[in-house]
PDB file of C-alpha atoms and ligand atoms in Angstrom:
ATOM      1  CA  MET A  21     -12.065 -42.223  32.938  1.00 98.00           C
ATOM      2  CA  LEU A  22     -14.958 -44.433  34.274  1.00 98.00           C
ATOM      3  CA  ILE A  23     -18.450 -44.815  33.186  1.00 98.00           C
ATOM      4  CA  ILE A  24     -20.916 -46.489  35.952  1.00 98.00           C
ATOM      5  CA  ALA A  25     -24.749 -47.234  34.647  1.00 98.00           C
ATOM      6  CA  SER A  26     -27.683 -48.837  36.050  1.00 98.00           C
ATOM      7  CA  SER A  27     -27.726 -52.747  34.906  1.00 97.00           C
ATOM      8  CA  ASN A  28     -29.741 -52.197  31.957  1.00 97.00           C
ATOM      9  CA  GLY A  29     -26.945 -50.019  30.202  1.00 98.00           C
ATOM     10  CA  ALA A  30     -24.948 -53.303  29.498  1.00 98.00           C
ATOM     11  CA  ILE A  31     -25.899 -52.601  25.978  1.00 98.00           C
ATOM     12  CA  GLY A  32     -24.241 -49.463  25.835  1.00 98.00           C
ATOM     13  CA  ILE A  33     -21.417 -49.291  28.138  1.00 98.00           C
ATOM     14  CA  ASP A  34     -18.814 -50.621  25.913  1.00 98.00           C
ATOM     15  CA  GLN A  35     -19.321 -47.953  22.985  1.00 98.00           C
ATOM     16  CA  ALA A  36     -20.080 -45.209  25.629  1.00 98.00           C
ATOM     17  CA  MET A  37     -16.213 -46.119  26.696  1.00 98.00           C
ATOM     18  CA  ASN A  38     -15.141 -46.342  23.303  1.00 98.00           C
ATOM     19  CA  ALA A  39     -16.404 -42.644  22.881  1.00 98.00           C
ATOM     20  CA  LEU A  40     -14.254 -41.588  25.753  1.00 98.00           C
ATOM     21  CA  LYS A  41     -11.364 -43.286  24.332  1.00 98.00           C
ATOM     22  CA  ASN A  42     -11.381 -41.745  21.059  1.00 98.00           C
ATOM     23  CA  GLY A  43     -11.558 -38.538  22.837  1.00 98.00           C
ATOM     24  CA  GLY A  44     -15.110 -38.073  23.134  1.00 98.00           C
ATOM     25  CA  SER A  45     -16.376 -35.491  26.588  1.00 98.00           C
ATOM     26  CA  ALA A  46     -18.485 -37.193  29.384  1.00 98.00           C
ATOM     27  CA  LEU A  47     -21.234 -35.923  27.593  1.00 98.00           C
ATOM     28  CA  ASP A  48     -20.536 -37.940  24.484  1.00 98.00           C
ATOM     29  CA  ALA A  49     -20.127 -40.943  26.545  1.00 98.00           C
ATOM     30  CA  VAL A  50     -23.733 -40.992  28.317  1.00 98.00           C
ATOM     31  CA  GLU A  51     -26.028 -39.801  25.086  1.00 98.00           C
ATOM     32  CA  THR A  52     -23.922 -42.813  23.371  1.00 98.00           C
ATOM     33  CA  GLY A  53     -24.578 -45.430  26.222  1.00 98.00           C
ATOM     34  CA  ILE A  54     -28.211 -44.360  26.689  1.00 98.00           C
ATOM     35  CA  ARG A  55     -28.945 -44.014  22.800  1.00 98.00           C
ATOM     36  CA  LEU A  56     -28.338 -47.598  22.613  1.00 98.00           C
ATOM     37  CA  VAL A  57     -30.508 -48.721  25.509  1.00 98.00           C
ATOM     38  CA  GLU A  58     -33.426 -46.478  24.249  1.00 98.00           C
ATOM     39  CA  ALA A  59     -33.105 -48.220  20.695  1.00 98.00           C
ATOM     40  CA  ASN A  60     -33.431 -51.735  22.615  1.00 97.00           C
ATOM     41  CA  PRO A  61     -36.961 -53.347  22.176  1.00 96.00           C
ATOM     42  CA  ALA A  62     -36.631 -55.735  25.026  1.00 95.00           C
ATOM     43  CA  GLU A  63     -35.830 -52.927  27.420  1.00 95.00           C
ATOM     44  CA  HIS A  64     -39.628 -52.120  28.241  1.00 94.00           C
ATOM     45  CA  SER A  65     -38.475 -49.062  30.519  1.00 95.00           C
ATOM     46  CA  VAL A  66     -36.910 -46.883  28.228  1.00 97.00           C
ATOM     47  CA  GLY A  67     -37.622 -45.557  24.704  1.00 97.00           C
ATOM     48  CA  TYR A  68     -38.720 -47.569  21.670  1.00 97.00           C
ATOM     49  CA  ASN A  69     -40.911 -50.196  22.778  1.00 96.00           C
ATOM     50  CA  GLY A  70     -41.177 -48.985  26.542  1.00 96.00           C
ATOM     51  CA  TYR A  71     -44.874 -49.760  28.349  1.00 94.00           C
ATOM     52  CA  PRO A  72     -46.916 -46.790  27.198  1.00 94.00           C
ATOM     53  CA  ASN A  73     -49.379 -44.972  29.773  1.00 92.00           C
ATOM     54  CA  ILE A  74     -52.914 -45.613  30.532  1.00 87.00           C
ATOM     55  CA  VAL A  75     -54.165 -44.728  26.861  1.00 86.00           C
ATOM     56  CA  GLY A  76     -50.959 -46.645  25.189  1.00 89.00           C
ATOM     57  CA  GLU A  77     -49.255 -43.453  24.511  1.00 93.00           C
ATOM     58  CA  LEU A  78     -45.542 -43.762  24.844  1.00 96.00           C
ATOM     59  CA  GLU A  79     -44.578 -40.669  26.391  1.00 97.00           C
ATOM     60  CA  LEU A  80     -40.877 -40.256  27.614  1.00 98.00           C
ATOM     61  CA  ASP A  81     -38.896 -38.318  29.737  1.00 98.00           C
ATOM     62  CA  ALA A  82     -34.938 -37.893  29.442  1.00 98.00           C
ATOM     63  CA  SER A  83     -32.113 -35.207  30.914  1.00 98.00           C
ATOM     64  CA  ILE A  84     -28.544 -34.831  30.513  1.00 98.00           C
ATOM     65  CA  MET A  85     -26.118 -32.623  33.024  1.00 98.00           C
ATOM     66  CA  ASP A  86     -23.030 -31.535  32.495  1.00 98.00           C
ATOM     67  CA  GLY A  87     -20.826 -31.226  35.586  1.00 98.00           C
ATOM     68  CA  ARG A  88     -18.711 -28.757  34.278  1.00 98.00           C
ATOM     69  CA  SER A  89     -21.373 -25.711  34.321  1.00 98.00           C
ATOM     70  CA  LEU A  90     -23.824 -27.371  35.971  1.00 98.00           C
ATOM     71  CA  ASN A  91     -26.087 -26.629  32.673  1.00 98.00           C
ATOM     72  CA  THR A  92     -28.619 -29.112  31.994  1.00 98.00           C
ATOM     73  CA  GLY A  93     -31.222 -29.916  28.784  1.00 98.00           C
ATOM     74  CA  ALA A  94     -34.496 -31.977  29.490  1.00 98.00           C
ATOM     75  CA  VAL A  95     -37.614 -33.404  27.964  1.00 98.00           C
ATOM     76  CA  ALA A  96     -40.635 -34.720  29.199  1.00 98.00           C
ATOM     77  CA  LEU A  97     -43.860 -36.274  27.574  1.00 98.00           C
ATOM     78  CA  MET A  98     -42.446 -36.441  24.160  1.00 98.00           C
ATOM     79  CA  ARG A  99     -43.945 -38.767  21.687  1.00 97.00           C
ATOM     80  CA  GLY A 100     -42.824 -40.261  18.637  1.00 97.00           C
ATOM     81  CA  PHE A 101     -38.580 -39.272  19.061  1.00 98.00           C
ATOM     82  CA  PRO A 102     -37.155 -42.318  20.367  1.00 98.00           C
ATOM     83  CA  TYR A 103     -33.948 -40.940  21.403  1.00 98.00           C
ATOM     84  CA  ALA A 104     -35.055 -38.531  24.282  1.00 98.00           C
ATOM     85  CA  ILE A 105     -31.598 -38.089  25.252  1.00 98.00           C
ATOM     86  CA  SER A 106     -30.423 -36.531  22.149  1.00 98.00           C
ATOM     87  CA  VAL A 107     -33.074 -34.275  22.292  1.00 98.00           C
ATOM     88  CA  ALA A 108     -32.346 -33.532  25.977  1.00 98.00           C
ATOM     89  CA  ARG A 109     -28.715 -33.101  25.018  1.00 98.00           C
ATOM     90  CA  GLN A 110     -29.968 -30.286  22.008  1.00 98.00           C
ATOM     91  CA  VAL A 111     -32.073 -28.471  24.933  1.00 98.00           C
ATOM     92  CA  LEU A 112     -28.460 -28.144  26.135  1.00 97.00           C
ATOM     93  CA  GLU A 113     -26.010 -27.678  23.147  1.00 97.00           C
ATOM     94  CA  ARG A 114     -28.298 -24.941  21.796  1.00 95.00           C
ATOM     95  CA  ALA A 115     -27.842 -22.775  24.669  1.00 83.00           C
ATOM     96  CA  LEU A 116     -31.923 -22.012  25.142  1.00 90.00           C
ATOM     97  CA  PRO A 117     -32.998 -20.062  28.142  1.00 94.00           C
ATOM     98  CA  HIS A 118     -34.772 -23.222  28.813  1.00 97.00           C
ATOM     99  CA  VAL A 119     -33.776 -26.141  30.653  1.00 98.00           C
ATOM    100  CA  LEU A 120     -37.035 -28.689  30.463  1.00 98.00           C
ATOM    101  CA  LEU A 121     -39.362 -28.693  27.482  1.00 98.00           C
ATOM    102  CA  ALA A 122     -42.588 -31.187  27.763  1.00 98.00           C
ATOM    103  CA  GLY A 123     -44.879 -32.324  25.528  1.00 98.00           C
ATOM    104  CA  ALA A 124     -45.965 -30.593  22.421  1.00 98.00           C
ATOM    105  CA  GLY A 125     -43.071 -28.120  22.538  1.00 98.00           C
ATOM    106  CA  ALA A 126     -40.554 -31.158  23.106  1.00 98.00           C
ATOM    107  CA  GLU A 127     -42.068 -32.336  20.054  1.00 98.00           C
ATOM    108  CA  ARG A 128     -41.817 -28.894  18.204  1.00 98.00           C
ATOM    109  CA  PHE A 129     -38.275 -28.527  19.395  1.00 98.00           C
ATOM    110  CA  ALA A 130     -37.374 -32.117  17.989  1.00 98.00           C
ATOM    111  CA  ARG A 131     -38.995 -31.630  14.948  1.00 98.00           C
ATOM    112  CA  GLU A 132     -37.018 -28.390  14.715  1.00 97.00           C
ATOM    113  CA  ILE A 133     -33.666 -29.644  15.131  1.00 97.00           C
ATOM    114  CA  ASP A 134     -34.542 -32.700  12.783  1.00 98.00           C
ATOM    115  CA  ALA A 135     -34.541 -35.208  15.535  1.00 98.00           C
ATOM    116  CA  GLU A 136     -35.001 -38.904  14.190  1.00 98.00           C
ATOM    117  CA  GLN A 137     -38.935 -39.422  14.559  1.00 98.00           C
ATOM    118  CA  TRP A 138     -40.402 -43.314  14.071  1.00 97.00           C
ATOM    119  CA  GLU A 139     -43.912 -43.522  13.418  1.00 94.00           C
ATOM    120  CA  GLU A 140     -44.291 -46.621  14.964  1.00 94.00           C
ATOM    121  CA  MET A 141     -43.203 -46.792  18.958  1.00 96.00           C
ATOM    122  CA  LEU A 142     -44.458 -49.862  20.174  1.00 96.00           C
ATOM    123  CA  THR A 143     -44.326 -53.177  19.094  1.00 95.00           C
ATOM    124  CA  GLU A 144     -47.651 -55.551  18.625  1.00 94.00           C
ATOM    125  CA  GLU A 145     -46.320 -57.442  21.485  1.00 94.00           C
ATOM    126  CA  ILE A 146     -46.433 -54.412  23.929  1.00 94.00           C
ATOM    127  CA  GLN A 147     -49.704 -52.779  22.369  1.00 91.00           C
ATOM    128  CA  ALA A 148     -50.967 -56.521  23.556  1.00 91.00           C
ATOM    129  CA  VAL A 149     -49.717 -56.152  26.667  1.00 90.00           C
ATOM    130  CA  TRP A 150     -51.423 -52.998  27.508  1.00 88.00           C
ATOM    131  CA  ARG A 151     -54.781 -54.415  26.181  1.00 84.00           C
ATOM    132  CA  ASP A 152     -54.052 -57.258  28.637  1.00 85.00           C
ATOM    133  CA  ARG A 153     -53.475 -55.096  31.654  1.00 82.00           C
ATOM    134  CA  LEU A 154     -56.783 -53.145  30.796  1.00 80.00           C
ATOM    135  CA  GLU A 155     -58.759 -56.321  30.524  1.00 79.00           C
ATOM    136  CA  ASP A 156     -57.553 -57.287  34.119  1.00 77.00           C
ATOM    137  CA  VAL A 157     -58.626 -54.623  35.456  1.00 73.00           C
ATOM    138  CA  GLY A 158     -61.927 -54.419  33.659  1.00 72.00           C
ATOM    139  CA  ALA A 159     -61.010 -51.225  32.471  1.00 71.00           C
ATOM    140  CA  ARG A 160     -61.350 -51.691  28.907  1.00 70.00           C
ATOM    141  CA  GLY A 161     -65.203 -51.123  28.645  1.00 70.00           C
ATOM    142  CA  LEU A 162     -65.138 -48.074  30.585  1.00 69.00           C
ATOM    143  CA  ILE A 163     -61.898 -45.890  28.982  1.00 69.00           C
ATOM    144  CA  ALA A 164     -62.098 -47.263  25.623  1.00 71.00           C
ATOM    145  CA  ARG A 165     -64.608 -49.658  23.324  1.00 71.00           C
ATOM    146  CA  GLN A 166     -63.843 -52.319  20.815  1.00 70.00           C
ATOM    147  CA  ALA A 167     -64.081 -50.450  17.111  1.00 71.00           C
ATOM    148  CA  ASP A 168     -63.740 -52.588  13.610  1.00 72.00           C
ATOM    149  CA  ASP A 169     -59.685 -52.207  13.980  1.00 68.00           C
ATOM    150  CA  GLY A 170     -59.422 -52.689  18.060  1.00 66.00           C
ATOM    151  CA  LEU A 171     -59.529 -50.604  20.545  1.00 66.00           C
ATOM    152  CA  GLU A 172     -60.755 -47.011  20.693  1.00 70.00           C
ATOM    153  CA  LEU A 173     -60.342 -44.796  23.334  1.00 70.00           C
ATOM    154  CA  ARG A 174     -63.055 -42.581  24.534  1.00 72.00           C
ATOM    155  CA  ASP A 175     -62.295 -38.902  24.991  1.00 71.00           C
ATOM    156  CA  GLU A 176     -64.326 -38.745  28.233  1.00 73.00           C
ATOM    157  CA  ALA A 177     -63.066 -41.615  29.468  1.00 73.00           C
ATOM    158  CA  PRO A 178     -62.548 -41.372  33.667  1.00 76.00           C
ATOM    159  CA  LEU A 179     -59.130 -42.113  34.396  1.00 81.00           C
ATOM    160  CA  LEU A 180     -58.315 -41.051  38.160  1.00 80.00           C
ATOM    161  CA  ASP A 181     -59.849 -44.315  39.593  1.00 75.00           C
ATOM    162  CA  TRP A 182     -58.926 -46.680  37.009  1.00 74.00           C
ATOM    163  CA  VAL A 183     -55.278 -45.584  37.132  1.00 76.00           C
ATOM    164  CA  LYS A 184     -54.571 -46.409  40.551  1.00 74.00           C
ATOM    165  CA  LEU A 185     -56.113 -49.639  39.824  1.00 70.00           C
ATOM    166  CA  THR A 186     -53.909 -50.003  36.467  1.00 69.00           C
ATOM    167  CA  THR A 187     -50.282 -49.089  38.004  1.00 69.00           C
ATOM    168  CA  ASP A 188     -48.649 -51.788  38.605  1.00 66.00           C
ATOM    169  CA  PRO A 189     -45.415 -51.620  41.165  1.00 61.00           C
ATOM    170  CA  GLU A 190     -43.799 -54.369  39.580  1.00 63.00           C
ATOM    171  CA  ARG A 191     -43.936 -52.201  36.403  1.00 64.00           C
ATOM    172  CA  VAL A 192     -42.530 -49.112  38.421  1.00 60.00           C
ATOM    173  CA  LEU A 193     -38.931 -49.682  38.225  1.00 69.00           C
ATOM    174  CA  GLY A 194     -36.836 -49.397  35.416  1.00 81.00           C
ATOM    175  CA  THR A 195     -35.184 -46.236  33.382  1.00 95.00           C
ATOM    176  CA  VAL A 196     -31.143 -46.223  32.798  1.00 98.00           C
ATOM    177  CA  ASN A 197     -29.003 -43.985  34.189  1.00 98.00           C
ATOM    178  CA  PHE A 198     -25.057 -43.274  33.029  1.00 98.00           C
ATOM    179  CA  ILE A 199     -22.384 -41.410  34.354  1.00 98.00           C
ATOM    180  CA  ALA A 200     -19.228 -40.678  33.145  1.00 98.00           C
ATOM    181  CA  ILE A 201     -16.146 -39.252  33.955  1.00 98.00           C
ATOM    182  CA  ASP A 202     -13.589 -38.354  31.063  1.00 98.00           C
ATOM    183  CA  SER A 203      -9.890 -37.872  30.618  1.00 98.00           C
ATOM    184  CA  ALA A 204     -10.564 -34.315  31.563  1.00 98.00           C
ATOM    185  CA  GLY A 205     -11.711 -35.252  34.462  1.00 98.00           C
ATOM    186  CA  ASP A 206     -15.234 -33.910  33.726  1.00 98.00           C
ATOM    187  CA  ILE A 207     -18.307 -35.334  34.951  1.00 98.00           C
ATOM    188  CA  ALA A 208     -21.992 -35.927  32.995  1.00 98.00           C
ATOM    189  CA  SER A 209     -24.976 -37.509  34.054  1.00 98.00           C
ATOM    190  CA  GLY A 210     -28.135 -38.722  32.485  1.00 98.00           C
ATOM    191  CA  VAL A 211     -31.396 -40.410  32.615  1.00 98.00           C
ATOM    192  CA  SER A 212     -33.888 -41.764  30.014  1.00 98.00           C
ATOM    193  CA  THR A 213     -37.309 -43.520  30.587  1.00 98.00           C
ATOM    194  CA  SER A 214     -40.779 -44.347  29.571  1.00 96.00           C
ATOM    195  CA  GLY A 215     -41.526 -43.653  33.018  1.00 95.00           C
ATOM    196  CA  TRP A 216     -44.624 -46.004  35.151  1.00 89.00           C
ATOM    197  CA  ALA A 217     -46.300 -48.650  32.985  1.00 90.00           C
ATOM    198  CA  TRP A 218     -49.730 -47.654  32.327  1.00 89.00           C
ATOM    199  CA  LYS A 219     -49.289 -43.988  33.944  1.00 90.00           C
ATOM    200  CA  TYR A 220     -51.704 -41.233  33.949  1.00 90.00           C
ATOM    201  CA  PRO A 221     -51.299 -39.600  30.785  1.00 91.00           C
ATOM    202  CA  GLY A 222     -49.410 -36.230  31.400  1.00 95.00           C
ATOM    203  CA  ARG A 223     -47.263 -37.558  34.099  1.00 95.00           C
ATOM    204  CA  ILE A 224     -43.980 -36.887  34.649  1.00 97.00           C
ATOM    205  CA  GLY A 225     -41.404 -38.701  36.734  1.00 96.00           C
ATOM    206  CA  ASP A 226     -37.988 -37.800  38.350  1.00 98.00           C
ATOM    207  CA  SER A 227     -36.106 -38.442  35.378  1.00 98.00           C
ATOM    208  CA  PRO A 228     -35.745 -35.029  33.450  1.00 98.00           C
ATOM    209  CA  ILE A 229     -36.523 -33.201  36.865  1.00 98.00           C
ATOM    210  CA  ILE A 230     -32.840 -32.063  37.529  1.00 98.00           C
ATOM    211  CA  GLY A 231     -31.889 -32.871  41.301  1.00 98.00           C
ATOM    212  CA  ALA A 232     -34.905 -35.322  41.208  1.00 98.00           C
ATOM    213  CA  GLY A 233     -33.626 -38.124  39.370  1.00 98.00           C
ATOM    214  CA  ASN A 234     -30.237 -36.883  37.995  1.00 98.00           C
ATOM    215  CA  TYR A 235     -27.781 -34.346  39.338  1.00 98.00           C
ATOM    216  CA  ALA A 236     -23.542 -33.672  38.072  1.00 98.00           C
ATOM    217  CA  ASP A 237     -21.095 -31.549  39.779  1.00 98.00           C
ATOM    218  CA  ASN A 238     -17.527 -31.699  38.457  1.00 98.00           C
ATOM    219  CA  ARG A 239     -16.811 -30.226  42.099  1.00 98.00           C
ATOM    220  CA  ILE A 240     -18.098 -33.210  44.173  1.00 98.00           C
ATOM    221  CA  GLY A 241     -19.651 -35.792  42.237  1.00 98.00           C
ATOM    222  CA  ALA A 242     -22.940 -37.159  40.879  1.00 98.00           C
ATOM    223  CA  CYS A 243     -25.948 -39.034  41.111  1.00 98.00           C
ATOM    224  CA  ALA A 244     -28.856 -40.721  39.008  1.00 98.00           C
ATOM    225  CA  CYS A 245     -31.819 -42.511  40.406  1.00 98.00           C
ATOM    226  CA  THR A 246     -33.887 -45.521  39.399  1.00 96.00           C
ATOM    227  CA  GLY A 247     -37.603 -46.319  40.680  1.00 94.00           C
ATOM    228  CA  MET A 248     -40.327 -44.994  41.793  1.00 93.00           C
ATOM    229  CA  GLY A 249     -39.855 -41.167  40.398  1.00 95.00           C
ATOM    230  CA  GLU A 250     -41.981 -39.653  42.276  1.00 95.00           C
ATOM    231  CA  MET A 251     -40.221 -40.538  45.494  1.00 96.00           C
ATOM    232  CA  ALA A 252     -37.058 -38.498  43.792  1.00 98.00           C
ATOM    233  CA  ILE A 253     -39.139 -35.855  43.192  1.00 98.00           C
ATOM    234  CA  ARG A 254     -40.662 -36.082  46.705  1.00 98.00           C
ATOM    235  CA  ALA A 255     -37.058 -36.003  48.463  1.00 98.00           C
ATOM    236  CA  GLY A 256     -34.883 -34.181  45.786  1.00 98.00           C
ATOM    237  CA  THR A 257     -32.381 -37.369  45.721  1.00 98.00           C
ATOM    238  CA  ALA A 258     -29.438 -37.177  43.483  1.00 98.00           C
ATOM    239  CA  ARG A 259     -29.351 -33.282  44.036  1.00 98.00           C
ATOM    240  CA  SER A 260     -29.508 -34.470  48.147  1.00 98.00           C
ATOM    241  CA  LEU A 261     -26.929 -37.000  47.733  1.00 98.00           C
ATOM    242  CA  VAL A 262     -24.576 -34.851  46.154  1.00 98.00           C
ATOM    243  CA  LEU A 263     -24.760 -31.861  49.057  1.00 98.00           C
ATOM    244  CA  TYR A 264     -24.415 -34.515  51.661  1.00 98.00           C
ATOM    245  CA  LEU A 265     -20.841 -35.477  49.733  1.00 98.00           C
ATOM    246  CA  LYS A 266     -20.166 -31.430  49.967  1.00 98.00           C
ATOM    247  CA  THR A 267     -20.827 -31.741  53.509  1.00 98.00           C
ATOM    248  CA  GLY A 268     -17.763 -33.851  53.914  1.00 98.00           C
ATOM    249  CA  LEU A 269     -19.408 -37.276  53.894  1.00 98.00           C
ATOM    250  CA  SER A 270     -18.079 -40.368  52.280  1.00 98.00           C
ATOM    251  CA  LEU A 271     -19.780 -41.584  49.313  1.00 98.00           C
ATOM    252  CA  ASP A 272     -21.122 -44.771  50.979  1.00 98.00           C
ATOM    253  CA  ALA A 273     -22.586 -42.026  53.908  1.00 98.00           C
ATOM    254  CA  ALA A 274     -23.807 -39.835  51.383  1.00 98.00           C
ATOM    255  CA  ALA A 275     -25.614 -42.513  49.597  1.00 98.00           C
ATOM    256  CA  ARG A 276     -27.092 -43.885  52.664  1.00 98.00           C
ATOM    257  CA  ARG A 277     -28.151 -40.900  53.979  1.00 98.00           C
ATOM    258  CA  ALA A 278     -30.343 -39.922  50.659  1.00 98.00           C
ATOM    259  CA  MET A 279     -31.866 -43.266  50.720  1.00 98.00           C
ATOM    260  CA  GLU A 280     -32.999 -42.974  54.297  1.00 98.00           C
ATOM    261  CA  ASP A 281     -34.565 -39.973  53.195  1.00 98.00           C
ATOM    262  CA  LEU A 282     -36.415 -42.063  50.892  1.00 98.00           C
ATOM    263  CA  ARG A 283     -37.342 -44.417  53.391  1.00 97.00           C
ATOM    264  CA  ASP A 284     -38.715 -41.601  55.774  1.00 97.00           C
ATOM    265  CA  LEU A 285     -41.287 -40.541  53.169  1.00 97.00           C
ATOM    266  CA  ALA A 286     -44.866 -40.648  54.641  1.00 95.00           C
ATOM    267  CA  GLY A 287     -47.845 -41.440  51.964  1.00 91.00           C
ATOM    268  CA  ASP A 288     -49.947 -44.502  50.456  1.00 88.00           C
ATOM    269  CA  TYR A 289     -47.654 -45.182  47.327  1.00 88.00           C
ATOM    270  CA  ILE A 290     -44.179 -46.035  48.265  1.00 91.00           C
ATOM    271  CA  GLY A 291     -42.052 -48.738  45.786  1.00 89.00           C
ATOM    272  CA  GLY A 292     -38.990 -49.121  45.280  1.00 92.00           C
ATOM    273  CA  MET A 293     -35.818 -46.837  44.694  1.00 95.00           C
ATOM    274  CA  ASN A 294     -32.382 -46.983  43.142  1.00 97.00           C
ATOM    275  CA  LEU A 295     -29.599 -45.000  42.774  1.00 98.00           C
ATOM    276  CA  ILE A 296     -26.072 -44.803  41.506  1.00 98.00           C
ATOM    277  CA  ALA A 297     -23.486 -42.349  42.310  1.00 98.00           C
ATOM    278  CA  LEU A 298     -19.806 -41.472  41.890  1.00 98.00           C
ATOM    279  CA  ASP A 299     -17.253 -39.024  43.691  1.00 98.00           C
ATOM    280  CA  LYS A 300     -15.171 -36.224  41.494  1.00 97.00           C
ATOM    281  CA  ASP A 301     -12.175 -39.050  42.538  1.00 97.00           C
ATOM    282  CA  GLY A 302     -13.857 -42.048  40.944  1.00 97.00           C
ATOM    283  CA  GLY A 303     -15.279 -43.916  43.720  1.00 98.00           C
ATOM    284  CA  HIS A 304     -18.539 -45.200  42.835  1.00 98.00           C
ATOM    285  CA  ILE A 305     -21.463 -46.815  44.517  1.00 98.00           C
ATOM    286  CA  GLY A 306     -24.948 -48.545  43.752  1.00 98.00           C
ATOM    287  CA  LEU A 307     -27.758 -48.517  46.421  1.00 98.00           C
ATOM    288  CA  SER A 308     -31.499 -50.205  46.191  1.00 97.00           C
ATOM    289  CA  SER A 309     -34.083 -50.399  48.514  1.00 96.00           C
ATOM    290  CA  ARG A 310     -34.711 -54.086  47.563  1.00 94.00           C
ATOM    291  CA  ALA A 311     -31.874 -56.834  47.712  1.00 96.00           C
ATOM    292  CA  GLY A 312     -30.679 -58.691  44.329  1.00 96.00           C
ATOM    293  CA  GLY A 313     -30.062 -55.257  42.473  1.00 96.00           C
ATOM    294  CA  SER A 314     -26.837 -54.981  41.048  1.00 98.00           C
ATOM    295  CA  TYR A 315     -25.167 -51.933  38.640  1.00 98.00           C
ATOM    296  CA  ILE A 316     -22.294 -51.891  36.003  1.00 98.00           C
ATOM    297  CA  PHE A 317     -19.312 -50.072  35.636  1.00 98.00           C
ATOM    298  CA  GLN A 318     -15.705 -49.902  33.534  1.00 98.00           C
ATOM    299  CA  THR A 319     -12.678 -47.809  33.415  1.00 98.00           C
ATOM    300  CA  GLU A 320     -10.314 -47.274  30.184  1.00 97.00           C
ATOM    301  CA  ASP A 321      -8.466 -50.118  31.328  1.00 97.00           C
ATOM    302  CA  MET A 322     -11.272 -52.867  31.374  1.00 97.00           C
ATOM    303  CA  ASP A 323     -12.256 -54.555  28.201  1.00 94.00           C
ATOM    304  CA  SER A 324     -15.671 -55.236  29.321  1.00 96.00           C
ATOM    305  CA  PHE A 325     -18.114 -53.838  32.134  1.00 98.00           C
ATOM    306  CA  GLN A 326     -18.276 -55.815  35.540  1.00 98.00           C
ATOM    307  CA  GLU A 327     -21.776 -55.922  37.273  1.00 98.00           C
ATOM    308  CA  ARG A 328     -21.302 -55.103  41.262  1.00 98.00           C
ATOM    309  CA  GLU A 329     -23.981 -55.662  43.969  1.00 98.00           C
ATOM    310  CA  ARG A 330     -26.015 -52.750  44.939  1.00 98.00           C
ATOM    311  CA  GLU A 331     -25.646 -52.284  48.700  1.00 98.00           C
ATOM    312  CA  VAL A 332     -29.131 -52.368  50.306  1.00 98.00           C
ATOM    313  CA  VAL A 333     -31.568 -49.532  52.607  1.00 98.00           C
ATOM    314  CA  THR A 334     -34.537 -51.473  53.108  1.00 97.00           C
ATOM    315  CA  ILE A 335     -37.673 -49.566  51.906  1.00 95.00           C
ATOM    316  CA  PRO A 336     -40.651 -51.124  53.245  1.00 93.00           C
ATOM    317  CA  MET A 337     -43.324 -51.265  50.138  1.00 89.00           C
ATOM    318  CA  ARG A 338     -46.889 -49.720  50.124  1.00 87.00           C
ATOM    319  CA  TRP A 339     -49.646 -49.800  47.601  1.00 81.00           C
ATOM    320  CA  ALA A 340     -53.029 -47.900  47.727  1.00 77.00           C
ATOM    321  CA  GLY A 341     -51.765 -47.623  51.502  1.00 76.00           C
ATOM    322  CA  GLU A 342     -51.227 -51.494  51.948  1.00 80.00           C
ATOM    323  CA  ALA A 343     -47.993 -53.467  53.121  1.00 82.00           C
ATOM    324  CA  ARG A 344     -46.590 -55.287  50.289  1.00 74.00           C
ATOM    325  CA  THR A 345     -43.406 -57.839  49.987  1.00 68.00           C
TER     326      THR A 345
HETATM  327  N1  LIG B  13     -37.925 -43.095  37.534  1.00 54.66           N
HETATM  328  C1  LIG B  13     -38.561 -43.025  36.559  1.00 54.66           C
HETATM  329  C2  LIG B  13     -39.717 -42.423  36.445  1.00 54.66           C
HETATM  330  O1  LIG B  13     -40.106 -42.476  37.769  1.00 54.66           O
HETATM  331  O2  LIG B  13     -40.568 -42.017  35.666  1.00 54.66           O
END
């Protein structure tokens, strides 16, 4: 039994391993671990108290994949339900003829299955960070007006140009990844995120897109991504890595190849990317486009997780067409 996760999964990995030790499946472990991250108010890239979009709304994306069957469930743009991973799992479990529900439809589905719903998804502190960001770029007057009880959004606000100013490459990174192998050798992977801080409303990242931010196949292995989701969507990163493994490459070579595909992307917005991956035999790896990153792992005979440095495939960052360090 093995669990690997992005380092912000530290809060959930022990309980995820307990789920496996108590006979739970890889899907159970992934859901258990991610739920604890989604509920963590100190984590601003996932679930409750994540950074909101440019109009101050928290829109959540998540997906989960069962490596036995390649069945998946995913939700995108979901508001008001903190445990996006559990709603995604129910999309999988309820044998719908769909794999991805977004926006009002995802929220309707969440209500129908009695998913936990919270009135308040953002603390005052994060609402203040959002307001400060708007003020920093002078957007406040344009997209919102001062009302008696705070900011009131203008319905007709032109967001197209302002979103380029308010998006923040330093707050693009984030998202939680969990991948587990259970006692039967079955693999599952899951990803949950609140997406970019200050994103355009309706923007969907790689996390709910199977093959981009998440992929698991019992016969081969699994991969999950954090970082700038647009890049993982364009390169089909998670599925690419698993396919590179399938062609016979080692885990290290397959992971490097997937990162090199990201490095070779053209365009004006190239940010940081990270991935974790494992093969069906329990080998595991983490890579990042920048030095200093780590991921965590735990096997059934370990009392707690260990942290391991991610290998680096440098991807020079460009933002609005300009080189960034
Ligand atoms: N990787 C998460 C996102 O881009 O939304």
